[in-house]
Amino acid sequence: EVQVVESGGGLVKPGGSLRLSCAASGFTFSIYNMNWVRQAPGRGLEWVSSISSSSSYIYYADSVKGRFTISRDNAKNSLYLQMNSLRAEDTAVYYCARGGTAMVFYMDVWGKGTAVTASS
Amino acid sequence: EIVLTQSPGTLSLSPGERATLSCRASQSVSNSYLAWYQQKPGQAPRLLIYGASSRATGIPDRFSGSGSGTDFTLTISRLEPEDFAVYYCQQYGSSPFTFGPGTKVDIK
């Protein structure tokens, strides 16, 4: 079964750090681009970051640039999101989503999400 | 940054009716790299359409996408009870890969 499963969410104080992980299975992880998308409570979807299959291309939303770092380990079939200097407005469910191959970044496989709460 | 505007914000229809959802971009979406997603409460989004008009795997043919440049449309030919949800468009032609604010399709 093709799936991605997020982990690492939790409660963190503003200014703190958190590292999200996404474990992929059922497909050849190394040939797919990968994405992080978040959804604040009661709000719409917000694209956060994307990474190409070989990590050659990395993109960030302005709202997280300089604070978040996306990375992947193709040997471990895993995607990561290092989140530093967290703010209250980063509170959201974070979804890992598989992208396409080549330089295509639609999202065809989604995890159930992991909740991040930045609050004192 | 490409800003996506979706209209209407809410669409109230009955099962069996046709739904037409609009997504307008502030500038041309390159290669028609426009996707549509469906999201139900408490669930992750599901990809419906990519490349403006290609149905994703397993998506019923009552869902269709059209458009190019700055104007795109998602059509649901006959609404089934399970189609009442929020629909988002997303452009992935240029970073940042923005989403629209969503259209809620609810039961009239």
mmCIF file of C-alpha atoms in Angstrom:
data_model
loop_
_atom_site.group_PDB
_atom_site.id
_atom_site.type_symbol
_atom_site.label_atom_id
_atom_site.label_comp_id
_atom_site.label_asym_id
_atom_site.label_seq_id
_atom_site.Cartn_x
_atom_site.Cartn_y
_atom_site.Cartn_z
ATOM 1 C CA GLU A 1 0.000 0.000 0.000
ATOM 2 C CA VAL A 2 1.285 3.429 -0.942
ATOM 3 C CA GLN A 3 1.357 5.623 2.146
ATOM 4 C CA VAL A 4 3.118 8.363 4.055
ATOM 5 C CA VAL A 5 2.953 8.690 7.834
ATOM 6 C CA GLU A 6 3.889 11.831 9.734
ATOM 7 C CA SER A 7 5.236 11.981 13.268
ATOM 8 C CA GLY A 8 6.942 14.400 15.613
ATOM 9 C CA GLY A 9 4.195 16.908 16.308
ATOM 10 C CA GLY A 10 3.407 18.207 19.754
ATOM 11 C CA LEU A 11 3.212 21.179 22.078
ATOM 12 C CA VAL A 12 6.141 23.596 22.025
ATOM 13 C CA LYS A 13 6.693 27.040 23.496
ATOM 14 C CA PRO A 14 7.027 29.996 21.125
ATOM 15 C CA GLY A 15 10.650 30.299 20.105
ATOM 16 C CA GLY A 16 11.153 26.570 20.435
ATOM 17 C CA SER A 17 12.017 23.916 17.879
ATOM 18 C CA LEU A 18 10.453 20.726 16.584
ATOM 19 C CA ARG A 19 11.414 18.197 13.951
ATOM 20 C CA LEU A 20 8.712 16.490 11.931
ATOM 21 C CA SER A 21 9.306 13.214 10.123
ATOM 22 C CA CYS A 22 7.449 11.504 7.333
ATOM 23 C CA ALA A 23 7.943 7.793 6.643
ATOM 24 C CA ALA A 24 7.109 6.659 3.131
ATOM 25 C CA SER A 25 6.288 3.127 2.030
ATOM 26 C CA GLY A 26 4.836 1.236 -0.911
ATOM 27 C CA PHE A 27 6.561 3.291 -3.605
ATOM 28 C CA THR A 28 10.034 4.202 -4.867
ATOM 29 C CA PHE A 29 10.585 7.198 -2.608
ATOM 30 C CA SER A 30 13.784 8.342 -4.310
ATOM 31 C CA ILE A 31 12.111 9.306 -7.599
ATOM 32 C CA TYR A 32 9.313 11.452 -6.155
ATOM 33 C CA ASN A 33 9.300 15.065 -5.076
ATOM 34 C CA MET A 34 7.901 15.621 -1.603
ATOM 35 C CA ASN A 35 5.952 18.384 0.119
ATOM 36 C CA TRP A 36 4.817 19.756 3.450
ATOM 37 C CA VAL A 37 1.445 21.479 3.702
ATOM 38 C CA ARG A 38 -0.196 22.823 6.852
ATOM 39 C CA GLN A 39 -3.678 23.731 7.962
ATOM 40 C CA ALA A 40 -4.324 26.003 10.916
ATOM 41 C CA PRO A 41 -7.460 25.259 12.964
ATOM 42 C CA GLY A 42 -10.546 26.183 10.970
ATOM 43 C CA ARG A 43 -8.480 27.539 8.083
ATOM 44 C CA GLY A 44 -7.555 26.529 4.570
ATOM 45 C CA LEU A 45 -4.529 24.725 3.233
ATOM 46 C CA GLU A 46 -1.168 26.500 3.218
ATOM 47 C CA TRP A 47 1.781 25.187 1.234
ATOM 48 C CA VAL A 48 4.928 25.180 3.403
ATOM 49 C CA SER A 49 7.843 23.618 1.532
ATOM 50 C CA SER A 50 8.812 21.253 -1.272
ATOM 51 C CA ILE A 51 11.919 19.266 -2.138
ATOM 52 C CA SER A 52 12.829 17.565 -5.376
ATOM 53 C CA SER A 53 13.652 13.868 -5.562
ATOM 54 C CA SER A 54 17.423 14.336 -5.297
ATOM 55 C CA SER A 55 17.244 17.364 -2.986
ATOM 56 C CA SER A 56 18.596 19.565 -5.780
ATOM 57 C CA TYR A 57 15.658 21.949 -5.615
ATOM 58 C CA ILE A 58 14.134 23.228 -2.402
ATOM 59 C CA TYR A 59 11.325 25.745 -2.025
ATOM 60 C CA TYR A 60 9.800 27.521 0.974
ATOM 61 C CA ALA A 61 6.825 29.729 1.686
ATOM 62 C CA ASP A 62 7.865 33.223 2.731
ATOM 63 C CA SER A 63 6.137 32.668 6.075
ATOM 64 C CA VAL A 64 8.662 29.963 7.058
ATOM 65 C CA LYS A 65 11.769 30.894 5.083
ATOM 66 C CA GLY A 66 14.812 31.156 7.338
ATOM 67 C CA ARG A 67 13.088 29.264 10.159
ATOM 68 C CA PHE A 68 12.135 25.908 8.646
ATOM 69 C CA THR A 69 14.395 23.448 6.809
ATOM 70 C CA ILE A 70 13.136 20.616 4.633
ATOM 71 C CA SER A 71 15.327 17.588 3.983
ATOM 72 C CA ARG A 72 15.073 13.968 2.941
ATOM 73 C CA ASP A 73 16.974 10.725 3.300
ATOM 74 C CA ASN A 74 16.291 8.522 0.296
ATOM 75 C CA ALA A 75 18.089 5.591 1.890
ATOM 76 C CA LYS A 76 15.620 5.706 4.777
ATOM 77 C CA ASN A 77 12.545 6.614 2.686
ATOM 78 C CA SER A 78 12.033 9.592 4.941
ATOM 79 C CA LEU A 79 11.191 13.283 4.693
ATOM 80 C CA TYR A 80 11.854 15.817 7.441
ATOM 81 C CA LEU A 81 10.880 19.330 8.446
ATOM 82 C CA GLN A 82 13.071 21.062 11.012
ATOM 83 C CA MET A 83 11.092 23.915 12.527
ATOM 84 C CA ASN A 84 12.941 26.552 14.545
ATOM 85 C CA SER A 85 11.853 29.836 16.134
ATOM 86 C CA LEU A 86 8.267 28.609 16.234
ATOM 87 C CA ARG A 87 5.498 31.173 16.506
ATOM 88 C CA ALA A 88 1.892 30.934 17.602
ATOM 89 C CA GLU A 89 0.846 31.294 13.969
ATOM 90 C CA ASP A 90 2.713 28.079 13.103
ATOM 91 C CA THR A 91 0.078 26.143 15.058
ATOM 92 C CA ALA A 92 -1.478 23.764 12.557
ATOM 93 C CA VAL A 93 -1.822 20.217 11.351
ATOM 94 C CA TYR A 94 1.185 19.477 9.162
ATOM 95 C CA TYR A 95 0.691 17.126 6.252
ATOM 96 C CA CYS A 96 3.364 15.277 4.332
ATOM 97 C CA ALA A 97 2.379 14.752 0.701
ATOM 98 C CA ARG A 98 3.972 12.959 -2.213
ATOM 99 C CA GLY A 99 4.620 15.063 -5.271
ATOM 100 C CA GLY A 100 5.119 14.010 -8.826
ATOM 101 C CA THR A 101 8.269 12.980 -10.616
ATOM 102 C CA ALA A 102 10.426 15.330 -12.708
ATOM 103 C CA MET A 103 9.737 18.927 -11.632
ATOM 104 C CA VAL A 104 6.077 18.457 -10.817
ATOM 105 C CA PHE A 105 4.731 19.315 -7.394
ATOM 106 C CA TYR A 106 1.058 18.381 -7.237
ATOM 107 C CA MET A 107 0.263 16.151 -4.249
ATOM 108 C CA ASP A 108 -1.255 12.758 -4.867
ATOM 109 C CA VAL A 109 -0.622 10.858 -1.624
ATOM 110 C CA TRP A 110 -1.269 12.501 1.742
ATOM 111 C CA GLY A 111 -0.666 11.438 5.301
ATOM 112 C CA LYS A 112 -3.174 11.926 8.112
ATOM 113 C CA GLY A 113 -1.128 14.814 9.482
ATOM 114 C CA THR A 114 0.615 15.608 12.742
ATOM 115 C CA ALA A 115 -0.515 18.464 14.988
ATOM 116 C CA VAL A 116 1.875 21.201 16.071
ATOM 117 C CA THR A 117 0.875 23.671 18.765
ATOM 118 C CA ALA A 118 3.109 26.615 19.594
ATOM 119 C CA SER A 119 1.805 28.056 22.840
ATOM 120 C CA SER A 120 3.099 29.142 26.214
ATOM 121 C CA GLU B 1 3.626 35.117 -6.007
ATOM 122 C CA ILE B 2 0.561 33.807 -7.816
ATOM 123 C CA VAL B 3 -2.601 34.523 -5.824
ATOM 124 C CA LEU B 4 -5.518 32.153 -6.442
ATOM 125 C CA THR B 5 -9.096 33.328 -5.971
ATOM 126 C CA GLN B 6 -11.882 30.758 -5.753
ATOM 127 C CA SER B 7 -15.538 31.459 -6.304
ATOM 128 C CA PRO B 8 -18.067 31.147 -4.980
ATOM 129 C CA GLY B 9 -17.042 30.836 -1.358
ATOM 130 C CA THR B 10 -19.971 28.541 -0.706
ATOM 131 C CA LEU B 11 -22.127 26.643 -3.186
ATOM 132 C CA SER B 12 -25.427 25.269 -1.933
ATOM 133 C CA LEU B 13 -26.780 22.533 -4.169
ATOM 134 C CA SER B 14 -28.880 19.381 -4.055
ATOM 135 C CA PRO B 15 -27.704 15.851 -4.870
ATOM 136 C CA GLY B 16 -27.923 15.245 -8.596
ATOM 137 C CA GLU B 17 -27.236 18.859 -9.492
ATOM 138 C CA ARG B 18 -24.239 20.125 -11.410
ATOM 139 C CA ALA B 19 -21.515 22.042 -9.550
ATOM 140 C CA THR B 20 -19.221 24.539 -11.252
ATOM 141 C CA LEU B 21 -16.305 25.870 -9.211
ATOM 142 C CA SER B 22 -13.971 28.618 -10.396
ATOM 143 C CA CYS B 23 -10.309 29.268 -9.679
ATOM 144 C CA ARG B 24 -8.735 32.433 -11.009
ATOM 145 C CA ALA B 25 -5.000 33.158 -10.868
ATOM 146 C CA SER B 26 -3.410 36.603 -10.533
ATOM 147 C CA GLN B 27 -1.014 35.680 -13.344
ATOM 148 C CA SER B 28 -0.738 32.912 -15.868
ATOM 149 C CA VAL B 29 -0.092 29.438 -14.450
ATOM 150 C CA SER B 30 2.757 27.952 -16.405
ATOM 151 C CA ASN B 31 2.165 24.636 -18.190
ATOM 152 C CA SER B 32 -1.387 24.658 -16.750
ATOM 153 C CA TYR B 33 0.092 23.231 -13.555
ATOM 154 C CA LEU B 34 -3.171 23.570 -11.659
ATOM 155 C CA ALA B 35 -4.543 20.924 -9.300
ATOM 156 C CA TRP B 36 -7.845 20.470 -7.482
ATOM 157 C CA TYR B 37 -8.275 18.790 -4.109
ATOM 158 C CA GLN B 38 -11.276 17.688 -2.069
ATOM 159 C CA GLN B 39 -11.250 17.801 1.711
ATOM 160 C CA LYS B 40 -13.860 16.470 4.098
ATOM 161 C CA PRO B 41 -13.983 17.381 7.816
ATOM 162 C CA GLY B 42 -11.290 15.636 9.825
ATOM 163 C CA GLN B 43 -9.662 14.145 6.756
ATOM 164 C CA ALA B 44 -6.577 14.861 4.685
ATOM 165 C CA PRO B 45 -7.102 16.403 1.263
ATOM 166 C CA ARG B 46 -7.503 14.135 -1.768
ATOM 167 C CA LEU B 47 -6.138 14.924 -5.211
ATOM 168 C CA LEU B 48 -8.882 15.089 -7.842
ATOM 169 C CA ILE B 49 -7.345 16.810 -10.867
ATOM 170 C CA TYR B 50 -3.792 17.700 -11.919
ATOM 171 C CA GLY B 51 -2.487 19.487 -14.979
ATOM 172 C CA ALA B 52 -5.793 21.383 -15.062
ATOM 173 C CA SER B 53 -7.716 18.523 -16.663
ATOM 174 C CA SER B 54 -6.212 15.115 -15.845
ATOM 175 C CA ARG B 55 -8.148 13.013 -13.351
ATOM 176 C CA ALA B 56 -6.110 11.422 -10.589
ATOM 177 C CA THR B 57 -6.163 7.670 -10.081
ATOM 178 C CA GLY B 58 -9.508 6.382 -8.873
ATOM 179 C CA ILE B 59 -11.401 9.648 -9.306
ATOM 180 C CA PRO B 60 -14.897 9.192 -10.791
ATOM 181 C CA ASP B 61 -15.521 10.678 -14.208
ATOM 182 C CA ARG B 62 -18.228 12.985 -12.862
ATOM 183 C CA PHE B 63 -15.276 15.187 -11.830
ATOM 184 C CA SER B 64 -13.702 17.163 -14.656
ATOM 185 C CA GLY B 65 -11.286 20.056 -14.868
ATOM 186 C CA SER B 66 -10.753 22.636 -17.568
ATOM 187 C CA GLY B 67 -9.039 25.917 -18.239
ATOM 188 C CA SER B 68 -5.660 27.441 -18.941
ATOM 189 C CA GLY B 69 -3.748 30.644 -18.339
ATOM 190 C CA THR B 70 -5.513 32.348 -15.446
ATOM 191 C CA ASP B 71 -8.981 30.794 -15.466
ATOM 192 C CA PHE B 72 -9.738 27.254 -14.364
ATOM 193 C CA THR B 73 -12.904 25.340 -13.584
ATOM 194 C CA LEU B 74 -13.787 22.194 -11.681
ATOM 195 C CA THR B 75 -17.105 20.655 -12.687
ATOM 196 C CA ILE B 76 -18.965 17.932 -10.844
ATOM 197 C CA SER B 77 -21.558 16.730 -13.327
ATOM 198 C CA ARG B 78 -24.013 15.193 -10.867
ATOM 199 C CA LEU B 79 -23.432 15.631 -7.157
ATOM 200 C CA GLU B 80 -23.385 12.499 -5.072
ATOM 201 C CA PRO B 81 -23.909 12.673 -1.271
ATOM 202 C CA GLU B 82 -20.200 12.036 -0.698
ATOM 203 C CA ASP B 83 -19.201 15.060 -2.837
ATOM 204 C CA PHE B 84 -20.276 17.634 -0.266
ATOM 205 C CA ALA B 85 -16.937 18.946 0.941
ATOM 206 C CA VAL B 86 -14.447 21.791 0.556
ATOM 207 C CA TYR B 87 -12.538 22.065 -2.711
ATOM 208 C CA TYR B 88 -9.174 23.762 -3.115
ATOM 209 C CA CYS B 89 -7.214 24.669 -6.203
ATOM 210 C CA GLN B 90 -3.412 24.825 -6.137
ATOM 211 C CA GLN B 91 -0.894 26.044 -8.659
ATOM 212 C CA TYR B 92 2.473 24.294 -8.868
ATOM 213 C CA GLY B 93 3.834 26.094 -11.914
ATOM 214 C CA SER B 94 6.005 28.466 -9.918
ATOM 215 C CA SER B 95 7.112 28.717 -6.321
ATOM 216 C CA PRO B 96 5.479 29.539 -3.949
ATOM 217 C CA PHE B 97 3.049 26.733 -4.824
ATOM 218 C CA THR B 98 -0.039 28.514 -3.564
ATOM 219 C CA PHE B 99 -3.495 27.224 -2.683
ATOM 220 C CA GLY B 100 -6.761 29.035 -3.161
ATOM 221 C CA PRO B 101 -8.983 29.770 -0.137
ATOM 222 C CA GLY B 102 -11.420 26.992 -0.987
ATOM 223 C CA THR B 103 -15.036 26.577 -2.063
ATOM 224 C CA LYS B 104 -17.418 24.794 0.263
ATOM 225 C CA VAL B 105 -20.067 22.719 -1.467
ATOM 226 C CA ASP B 106 -22.894 22.094 0.946
ATOM 227 C CA ILE B 107 -26.311 20.529 0.799
ATOM 228 C CA LYS B 108 -29.159 22.867 -0.049
#
